[in-house]
Coordinates of C-alpha atoms and ligand atoms in Angstrom, one line a residue:
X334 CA -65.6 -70.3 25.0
X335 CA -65.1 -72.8 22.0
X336 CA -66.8 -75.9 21.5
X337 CA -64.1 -79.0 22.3
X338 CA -61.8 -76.6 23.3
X339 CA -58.5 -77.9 25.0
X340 CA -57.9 -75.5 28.2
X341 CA -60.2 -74.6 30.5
X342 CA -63.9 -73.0 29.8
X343 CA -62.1 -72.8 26.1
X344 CA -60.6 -69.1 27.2
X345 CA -58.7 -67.8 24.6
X346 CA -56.2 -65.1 25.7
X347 CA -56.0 -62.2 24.1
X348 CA -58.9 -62.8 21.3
X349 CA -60.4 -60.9 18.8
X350 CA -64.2 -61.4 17.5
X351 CA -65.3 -60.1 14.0
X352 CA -68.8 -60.0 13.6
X353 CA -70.7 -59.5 10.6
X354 CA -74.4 -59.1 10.9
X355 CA -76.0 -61.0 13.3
X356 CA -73.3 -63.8 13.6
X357 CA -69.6 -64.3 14.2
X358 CA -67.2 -64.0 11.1
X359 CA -64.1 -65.2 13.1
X360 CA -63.0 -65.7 16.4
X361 CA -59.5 -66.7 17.6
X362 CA -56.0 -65.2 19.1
X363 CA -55.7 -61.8 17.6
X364 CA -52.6 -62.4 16.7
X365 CA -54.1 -64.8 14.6
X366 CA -56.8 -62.3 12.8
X367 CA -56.6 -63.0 9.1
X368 CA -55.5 -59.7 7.6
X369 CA -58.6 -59.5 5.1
X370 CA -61.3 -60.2 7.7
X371 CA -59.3 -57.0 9.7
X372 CA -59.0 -54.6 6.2
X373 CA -62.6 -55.3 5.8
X374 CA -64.0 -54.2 9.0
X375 CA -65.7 -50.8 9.5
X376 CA -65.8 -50.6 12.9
X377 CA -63.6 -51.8 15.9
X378 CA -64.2 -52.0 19.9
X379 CA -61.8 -52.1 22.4
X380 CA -63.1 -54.9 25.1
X381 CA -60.2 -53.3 27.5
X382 CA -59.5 -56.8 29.1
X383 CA -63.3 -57.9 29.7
X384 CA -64.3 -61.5 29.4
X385 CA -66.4 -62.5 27.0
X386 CA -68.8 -65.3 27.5
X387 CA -71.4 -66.4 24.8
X388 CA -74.8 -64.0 25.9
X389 CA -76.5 -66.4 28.6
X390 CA -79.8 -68.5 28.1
X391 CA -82.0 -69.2 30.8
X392 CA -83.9 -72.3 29.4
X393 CA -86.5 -73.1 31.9
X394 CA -88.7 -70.4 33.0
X395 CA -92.4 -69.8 33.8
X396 CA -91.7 -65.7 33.7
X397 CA -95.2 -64.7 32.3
X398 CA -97.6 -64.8 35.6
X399 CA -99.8 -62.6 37.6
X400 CA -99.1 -61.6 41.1
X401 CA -97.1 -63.1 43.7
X402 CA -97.3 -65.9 46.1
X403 CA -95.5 -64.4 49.1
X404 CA -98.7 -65.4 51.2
X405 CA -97.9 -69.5 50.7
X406 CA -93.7 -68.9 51.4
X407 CA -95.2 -67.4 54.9
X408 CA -97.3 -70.3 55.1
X409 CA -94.6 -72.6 54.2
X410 CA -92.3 -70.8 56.9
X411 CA -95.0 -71.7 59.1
X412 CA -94.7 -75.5 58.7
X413 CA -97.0 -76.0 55.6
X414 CA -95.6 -78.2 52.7
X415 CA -95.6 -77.3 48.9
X416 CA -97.5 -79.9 48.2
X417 CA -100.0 -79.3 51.2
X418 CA -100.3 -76.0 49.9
X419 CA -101.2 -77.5 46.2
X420 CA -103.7 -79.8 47.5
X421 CA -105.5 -77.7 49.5
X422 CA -106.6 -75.4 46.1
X423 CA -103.9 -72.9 46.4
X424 CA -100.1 -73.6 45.0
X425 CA -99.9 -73.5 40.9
X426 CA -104.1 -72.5 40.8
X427 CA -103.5 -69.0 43.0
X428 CA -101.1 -68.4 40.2
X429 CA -104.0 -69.6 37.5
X430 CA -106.5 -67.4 39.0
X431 CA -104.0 -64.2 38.9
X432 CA -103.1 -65.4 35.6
X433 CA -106.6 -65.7 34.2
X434 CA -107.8 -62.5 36.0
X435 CA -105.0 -60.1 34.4
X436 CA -105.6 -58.6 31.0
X437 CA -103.1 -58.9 28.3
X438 CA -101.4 -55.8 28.9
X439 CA -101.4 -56.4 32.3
X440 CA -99.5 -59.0 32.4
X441 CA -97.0 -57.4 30.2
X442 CA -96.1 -55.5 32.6
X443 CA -96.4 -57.7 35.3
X444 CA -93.4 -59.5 33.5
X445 CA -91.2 -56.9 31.7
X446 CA -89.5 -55.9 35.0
X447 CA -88.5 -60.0 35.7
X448 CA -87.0 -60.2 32.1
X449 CA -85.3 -57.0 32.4
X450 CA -83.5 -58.0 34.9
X451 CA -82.6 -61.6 33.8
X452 CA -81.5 -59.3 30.7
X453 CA -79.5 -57.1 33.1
X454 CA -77.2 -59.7 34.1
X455 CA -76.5 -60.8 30.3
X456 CA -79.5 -63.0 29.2
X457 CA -79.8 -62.9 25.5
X458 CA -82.1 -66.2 25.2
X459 CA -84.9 -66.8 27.1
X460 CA -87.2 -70.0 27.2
X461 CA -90.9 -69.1 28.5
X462 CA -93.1 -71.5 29.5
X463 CA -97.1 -71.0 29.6
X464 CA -99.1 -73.2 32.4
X465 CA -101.0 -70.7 34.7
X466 CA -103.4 -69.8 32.0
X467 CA -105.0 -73.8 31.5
X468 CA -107.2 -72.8 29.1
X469 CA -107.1 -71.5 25.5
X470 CA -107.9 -68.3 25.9
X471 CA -105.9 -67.5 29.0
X472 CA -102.7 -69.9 27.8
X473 CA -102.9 -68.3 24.7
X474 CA -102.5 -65.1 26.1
X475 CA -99.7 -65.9 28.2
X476 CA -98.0 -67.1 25.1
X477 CA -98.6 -64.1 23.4
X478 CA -97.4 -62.1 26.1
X479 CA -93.9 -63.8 25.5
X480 CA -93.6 -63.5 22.1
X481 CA -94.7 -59.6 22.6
X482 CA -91.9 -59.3 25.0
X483 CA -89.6 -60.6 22.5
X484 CA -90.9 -57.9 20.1
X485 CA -90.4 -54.8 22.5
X486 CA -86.6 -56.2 24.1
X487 CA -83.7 -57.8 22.5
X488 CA -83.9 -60.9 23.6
X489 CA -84.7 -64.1 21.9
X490 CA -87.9 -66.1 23.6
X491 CA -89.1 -69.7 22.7
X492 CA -92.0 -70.3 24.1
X493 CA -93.2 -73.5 25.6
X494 CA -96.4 -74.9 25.9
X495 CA -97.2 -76.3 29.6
X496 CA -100.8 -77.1 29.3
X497 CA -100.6 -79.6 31.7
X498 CA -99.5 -78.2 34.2
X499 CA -102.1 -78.4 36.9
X500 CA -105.5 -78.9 37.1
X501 CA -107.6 -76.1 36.6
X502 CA -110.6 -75.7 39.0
X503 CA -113.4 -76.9 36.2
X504 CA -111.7 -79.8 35.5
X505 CA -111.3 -80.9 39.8
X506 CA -111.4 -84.2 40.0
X507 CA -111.6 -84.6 35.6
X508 CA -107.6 -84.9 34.8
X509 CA -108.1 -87.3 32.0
X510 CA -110.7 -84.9 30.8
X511 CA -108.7 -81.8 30.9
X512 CA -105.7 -83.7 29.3
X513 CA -108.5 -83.8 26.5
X514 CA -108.7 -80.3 26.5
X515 CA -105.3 -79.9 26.5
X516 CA -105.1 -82.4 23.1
X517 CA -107.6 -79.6 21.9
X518 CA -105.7 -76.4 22.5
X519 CA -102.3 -77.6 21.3
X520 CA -102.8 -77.6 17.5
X521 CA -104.9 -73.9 18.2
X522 CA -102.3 -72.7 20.0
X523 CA -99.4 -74.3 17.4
X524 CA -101.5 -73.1 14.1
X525 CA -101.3 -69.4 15.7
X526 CA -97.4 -69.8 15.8
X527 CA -97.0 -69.7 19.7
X528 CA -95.5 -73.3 20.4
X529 CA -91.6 -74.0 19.9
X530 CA -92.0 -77.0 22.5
X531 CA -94.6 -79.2 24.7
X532 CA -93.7 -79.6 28.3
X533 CA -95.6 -81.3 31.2
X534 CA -95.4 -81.7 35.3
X535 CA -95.2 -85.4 35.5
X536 CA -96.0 -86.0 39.4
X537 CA -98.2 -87.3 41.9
X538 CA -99.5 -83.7 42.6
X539 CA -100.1 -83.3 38.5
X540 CA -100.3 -85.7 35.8
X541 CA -99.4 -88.8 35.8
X542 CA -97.0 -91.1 33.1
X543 CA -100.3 -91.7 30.6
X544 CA -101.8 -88.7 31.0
X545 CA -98.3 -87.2 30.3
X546 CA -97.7 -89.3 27.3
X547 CA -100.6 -88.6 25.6
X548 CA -99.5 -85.0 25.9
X549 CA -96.5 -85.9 24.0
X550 CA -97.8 -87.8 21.5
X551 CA -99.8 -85.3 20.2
X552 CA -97.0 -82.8 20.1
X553 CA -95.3 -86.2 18.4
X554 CA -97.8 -85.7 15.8
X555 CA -97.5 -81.7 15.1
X556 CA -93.4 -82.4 14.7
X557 CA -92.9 -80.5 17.9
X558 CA -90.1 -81.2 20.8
X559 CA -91.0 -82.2 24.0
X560 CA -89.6 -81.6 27.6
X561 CA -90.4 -82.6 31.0
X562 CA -91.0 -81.7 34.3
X563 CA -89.6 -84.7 35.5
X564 CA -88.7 -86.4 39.3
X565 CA -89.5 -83.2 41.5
X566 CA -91.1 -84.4 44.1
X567 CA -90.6 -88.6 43.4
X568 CA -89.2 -90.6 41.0
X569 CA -92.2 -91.7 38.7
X570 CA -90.5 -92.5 35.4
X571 CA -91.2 -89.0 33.8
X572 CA -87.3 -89.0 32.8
X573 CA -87.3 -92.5 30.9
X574 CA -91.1 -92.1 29.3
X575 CA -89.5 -88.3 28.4
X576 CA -86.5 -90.4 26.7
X577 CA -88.3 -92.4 24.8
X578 CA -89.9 -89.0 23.3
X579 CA -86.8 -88.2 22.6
X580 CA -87.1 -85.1 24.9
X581 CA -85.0 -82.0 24.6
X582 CA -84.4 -82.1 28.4
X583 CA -85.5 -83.6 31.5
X584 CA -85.6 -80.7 34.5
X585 CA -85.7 -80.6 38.2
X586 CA -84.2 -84.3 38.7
X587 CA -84.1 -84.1 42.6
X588 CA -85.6 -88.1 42.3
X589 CA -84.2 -88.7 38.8
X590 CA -82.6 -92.5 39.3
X591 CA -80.0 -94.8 37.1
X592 CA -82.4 -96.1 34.3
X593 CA -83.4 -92.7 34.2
X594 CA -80.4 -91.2 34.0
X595 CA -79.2 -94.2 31.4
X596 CA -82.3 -93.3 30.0
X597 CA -81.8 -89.3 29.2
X598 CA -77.9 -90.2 28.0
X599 CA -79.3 -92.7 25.5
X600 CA -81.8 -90.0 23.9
X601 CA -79.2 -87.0 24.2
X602 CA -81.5 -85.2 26.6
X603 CA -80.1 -82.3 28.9
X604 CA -80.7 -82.7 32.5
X605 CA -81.7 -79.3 33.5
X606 CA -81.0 -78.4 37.2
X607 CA -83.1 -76.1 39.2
X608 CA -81.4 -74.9 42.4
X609 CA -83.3 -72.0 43.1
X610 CA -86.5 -74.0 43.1
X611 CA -84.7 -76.6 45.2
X612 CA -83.6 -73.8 47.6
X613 CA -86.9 -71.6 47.7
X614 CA -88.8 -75.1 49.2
X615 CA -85.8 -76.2 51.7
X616 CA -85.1 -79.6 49.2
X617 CA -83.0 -82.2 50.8
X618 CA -82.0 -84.4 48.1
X619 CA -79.8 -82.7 45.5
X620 CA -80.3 -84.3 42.2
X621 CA -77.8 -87.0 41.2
X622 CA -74.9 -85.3 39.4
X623 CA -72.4 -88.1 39.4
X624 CA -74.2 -90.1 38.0
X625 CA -75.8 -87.6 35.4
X626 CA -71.6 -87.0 34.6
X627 CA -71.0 -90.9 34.5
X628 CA -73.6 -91.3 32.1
X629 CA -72.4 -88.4 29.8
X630 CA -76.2 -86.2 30.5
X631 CA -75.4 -83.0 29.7
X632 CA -76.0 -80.4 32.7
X633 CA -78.0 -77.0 32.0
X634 CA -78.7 -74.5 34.8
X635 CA -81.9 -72.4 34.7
X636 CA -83.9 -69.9 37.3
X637 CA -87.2 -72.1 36.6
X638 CA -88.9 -68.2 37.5
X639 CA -91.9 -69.0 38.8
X640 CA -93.9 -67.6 41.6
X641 CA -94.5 -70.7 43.2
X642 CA -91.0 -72.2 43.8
X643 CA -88.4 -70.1 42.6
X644 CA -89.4 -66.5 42.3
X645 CA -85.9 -65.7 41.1
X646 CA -84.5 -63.3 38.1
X647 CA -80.7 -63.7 38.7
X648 CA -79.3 -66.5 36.4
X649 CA -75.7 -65.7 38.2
X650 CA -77.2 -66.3 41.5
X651 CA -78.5 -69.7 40.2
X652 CA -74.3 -70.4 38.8
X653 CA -73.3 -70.1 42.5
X654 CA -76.5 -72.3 43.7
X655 CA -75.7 -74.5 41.3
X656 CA -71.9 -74.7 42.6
X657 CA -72.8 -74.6 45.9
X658 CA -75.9 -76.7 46.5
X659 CA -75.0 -79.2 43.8
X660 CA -71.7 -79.1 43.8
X661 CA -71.0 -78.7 39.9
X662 CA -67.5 -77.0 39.3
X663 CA -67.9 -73.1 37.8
X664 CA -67.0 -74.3 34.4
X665 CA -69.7 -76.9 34.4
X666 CA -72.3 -73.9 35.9
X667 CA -71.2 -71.6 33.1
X668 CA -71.4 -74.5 30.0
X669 CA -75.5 -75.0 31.9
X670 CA -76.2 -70.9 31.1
X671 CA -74.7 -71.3 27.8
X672 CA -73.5 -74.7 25.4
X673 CA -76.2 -76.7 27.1
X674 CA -79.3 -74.6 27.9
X675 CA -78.7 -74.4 24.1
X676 CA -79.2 -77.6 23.4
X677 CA -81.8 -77.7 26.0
X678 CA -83.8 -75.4 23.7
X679 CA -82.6 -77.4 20.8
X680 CA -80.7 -74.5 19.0
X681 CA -77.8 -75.2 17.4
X682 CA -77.0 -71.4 16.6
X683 CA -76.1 -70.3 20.0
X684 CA -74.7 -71.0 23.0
X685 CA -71.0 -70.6 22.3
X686 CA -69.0 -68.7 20.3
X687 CA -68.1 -69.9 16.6
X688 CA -67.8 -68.5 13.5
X689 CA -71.3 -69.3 12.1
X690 CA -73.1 -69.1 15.2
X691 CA -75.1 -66.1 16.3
X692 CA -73.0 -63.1 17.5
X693 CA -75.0 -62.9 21.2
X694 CA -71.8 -62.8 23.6
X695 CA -71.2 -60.4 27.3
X696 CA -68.9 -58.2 28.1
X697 CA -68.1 -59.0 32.1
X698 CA -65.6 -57.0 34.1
X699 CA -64.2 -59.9 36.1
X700 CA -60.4 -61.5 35.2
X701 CA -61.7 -65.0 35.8
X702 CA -64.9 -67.2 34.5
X703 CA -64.6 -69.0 37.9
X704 CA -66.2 -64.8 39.5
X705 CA -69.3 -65.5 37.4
X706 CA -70.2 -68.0 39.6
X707 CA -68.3 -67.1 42.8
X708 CA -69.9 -63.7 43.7
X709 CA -73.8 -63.7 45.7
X710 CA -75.5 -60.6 44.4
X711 CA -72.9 -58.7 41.8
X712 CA -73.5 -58.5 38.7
X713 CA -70.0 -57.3 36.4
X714 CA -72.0 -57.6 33.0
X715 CA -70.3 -54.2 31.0
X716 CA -71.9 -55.3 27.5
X717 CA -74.5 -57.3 26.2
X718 CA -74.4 -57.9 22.0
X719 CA -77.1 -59.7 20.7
X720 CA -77.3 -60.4 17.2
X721 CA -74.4 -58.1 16.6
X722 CA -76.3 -55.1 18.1
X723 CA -75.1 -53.7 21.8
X724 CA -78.3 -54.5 23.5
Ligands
LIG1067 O1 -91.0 -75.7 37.9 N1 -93.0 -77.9 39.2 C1 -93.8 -77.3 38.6 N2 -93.9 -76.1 38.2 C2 -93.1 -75.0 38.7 C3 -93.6 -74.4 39.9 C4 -94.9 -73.8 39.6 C5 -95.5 -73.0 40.8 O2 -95.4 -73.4 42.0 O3 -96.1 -72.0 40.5 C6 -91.6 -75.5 38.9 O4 -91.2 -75.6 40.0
LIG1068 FE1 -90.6 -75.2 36.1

């Protein structure tokens, strides 16, 4: 795919990449391969008829957790609510405890299986957000684990910090205390290089619009990009206090209304949609995507793997959830998992394939874009390249 490309997903027919390093040198028609850029390559592949997609990017996950939360989806399936389920102690803090109780190495492994298999099914970028941790030591660690998994796979991570994401136990009934403490572990956490963004859960079960925005202006003040967790569960003006932040991207959306959606197309944020979560806890309302296209908000699709509501590790499974629950066409599902979950992360390098740009692209053994998002459960990823290595 080409950025403002005329026909359809931007296929070209027929194409030929040249890579050089860790970034594309040319792509276009073969036909059309300058005869220079073809005398001064070493080494040439055969794609035999694969498609080639930029190398996926799942831009919203909480991957980096201890243990599970099957427990609470029988409870669920019993008649109990998420948010029952939060208020009654368990919900995001079982995760904390889990979190807080596994060592280091631990949760390594805990969460190298879940990124392998994203990776599996052409994942080359990978967001990872902290927020079961809640404390410095524990949050951290879990942001450490992420950049660790970066080290050992090849795969790019940007790691988010979600200090506020619940409230921990020590803090019950203390939020605007522990939003304190939050203030306090953010520059820590940023001086030890383990923050590319701020995010927060803006709703009636977490923090509210001040406590939220005085999240962000701190990360205002460290020159770091914010997100939000935004109109879940109701519409409480995360989306349009997230605007005025200028925030990367707003996610979930199920409540998201017009002034926020006018909101998030004034300040070029990326309305990322979560259908597995939306699925996992038998959601109703399906977030607005008319009227994210009429205002021009950019769509991203993400697994949002979490234990709690979306314990998920199949980005193509989210493509057809995304088609089929939301109703956005395959091309739009495919530019959420690539151009846009880009710019959800707020990299420019990425995301789809230009000369310049980094060469991370797939190899798929399918003779249409529309099968990425068509098939439940197959995965016809051949290749992976990132950076210009096979991976
Ligand atoms: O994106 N909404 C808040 N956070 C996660 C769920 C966390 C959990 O239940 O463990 C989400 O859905
Ligand atoms: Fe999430």
């Amino acid at each position: 795919m080409q950025r403002d490309a005329p026909v359809p997903y931007g296929l070209i027919e027929d194409a030929a990449i040249a890579v050089e390093g860790d970034r594309i040198a040319w792509i276009g028609r073969r036909q059309d391969l300058p005869k220079n850029v073809e005398a001064n390559c070493n080494r040439h592949h055969d794609a035999r008829g694969a498609l080639v997609t930029p190398g996926l990017i799942d831009c919203h996950t909480h991957l980096v957790y201890g243990g599970d939360r099957a427990h609470e989806f029988e409870l669920r399936l019993g008649g109990a609510s998420y948010e029952d389920i939060a208020r009654a102690g368990g919900g995001i803090a079982s995760t904390v405890k889990a979190t807080r109780a596994a060592s280091e190495a631990e949760l390594l492994a805990q969460s190298l299986p879940r990124l392998r298999a994203l990776m599996g099914e052409g994942v080359t970028t990978i967001e990872i957000k902290s927020g079961y941790g809640l404390s410095l030591e524990h949050e951290a660690k879990t942001l450490r684990v992420a950049r660790t998994l970066a080290e050992q796979e090849p795969v790019d991570v940007r790691t988010t910090f979600l200090g506020a994401h619940a409230l921990p136990p020590e803090f019950a009934g203390r939020a605007d205390d522990y939003i304190d403490e939050v203030l306090a572990m953010l520059p820590a956490l940023h001086e030890q290089g383990l923050v590319d963004a701020v995010d927060a859960f803006c709703e009636r079960i977490a923090f509210s619009t001040a406590q939220t925005e005085r999240v962000f202006e701190a990360a205002r003040k460290l020159g770091l990009p914010v997100k939000l967790h935004a109109e879940q569960l109701s519409d409480s003006g995360g989306a349009q206090l997230a605007a005025r932040y200028g925030a990367l991207s707003c996610d979930h959306l199920e409540w998201l209304g017009e002034e926020g959606a006018a909101a998030m197309a004034r300040a070029g944020s990326v309305a990322v949609l979560l259908p597995g979560a939306f699925y996992f806890l038998r959601d109703t309302r399906v977030p607005p995507i008319t009227m994210l296209r009429e205002h021009g908000v950019p769509m991203a699709v993400s697994t949002d793997c979490n234990p709690g509501s979306s314990p998920c590790t199949s980005l193509l499974l989210m493509l057809n959830m995304a088609c089929t629950l939301f109703r956005l066409t395959p091309q739009e599902a495919l530019a959420g998992a690539t151009r846009n979950a880009a710019q959800a992360l707020g990299l420019k390098d990425r995301g789809v394939l230009s000369p310049g740009l980094r060469a991370d692209f797939v190899l798929w053994d399918v003779e249409q874009p529309a099968q990425l998002s068509y098939a439940m459960g197959s995965n016809p990823r051949r290749q992976t390249v990132h950076g210009g290595r096979p991976a």
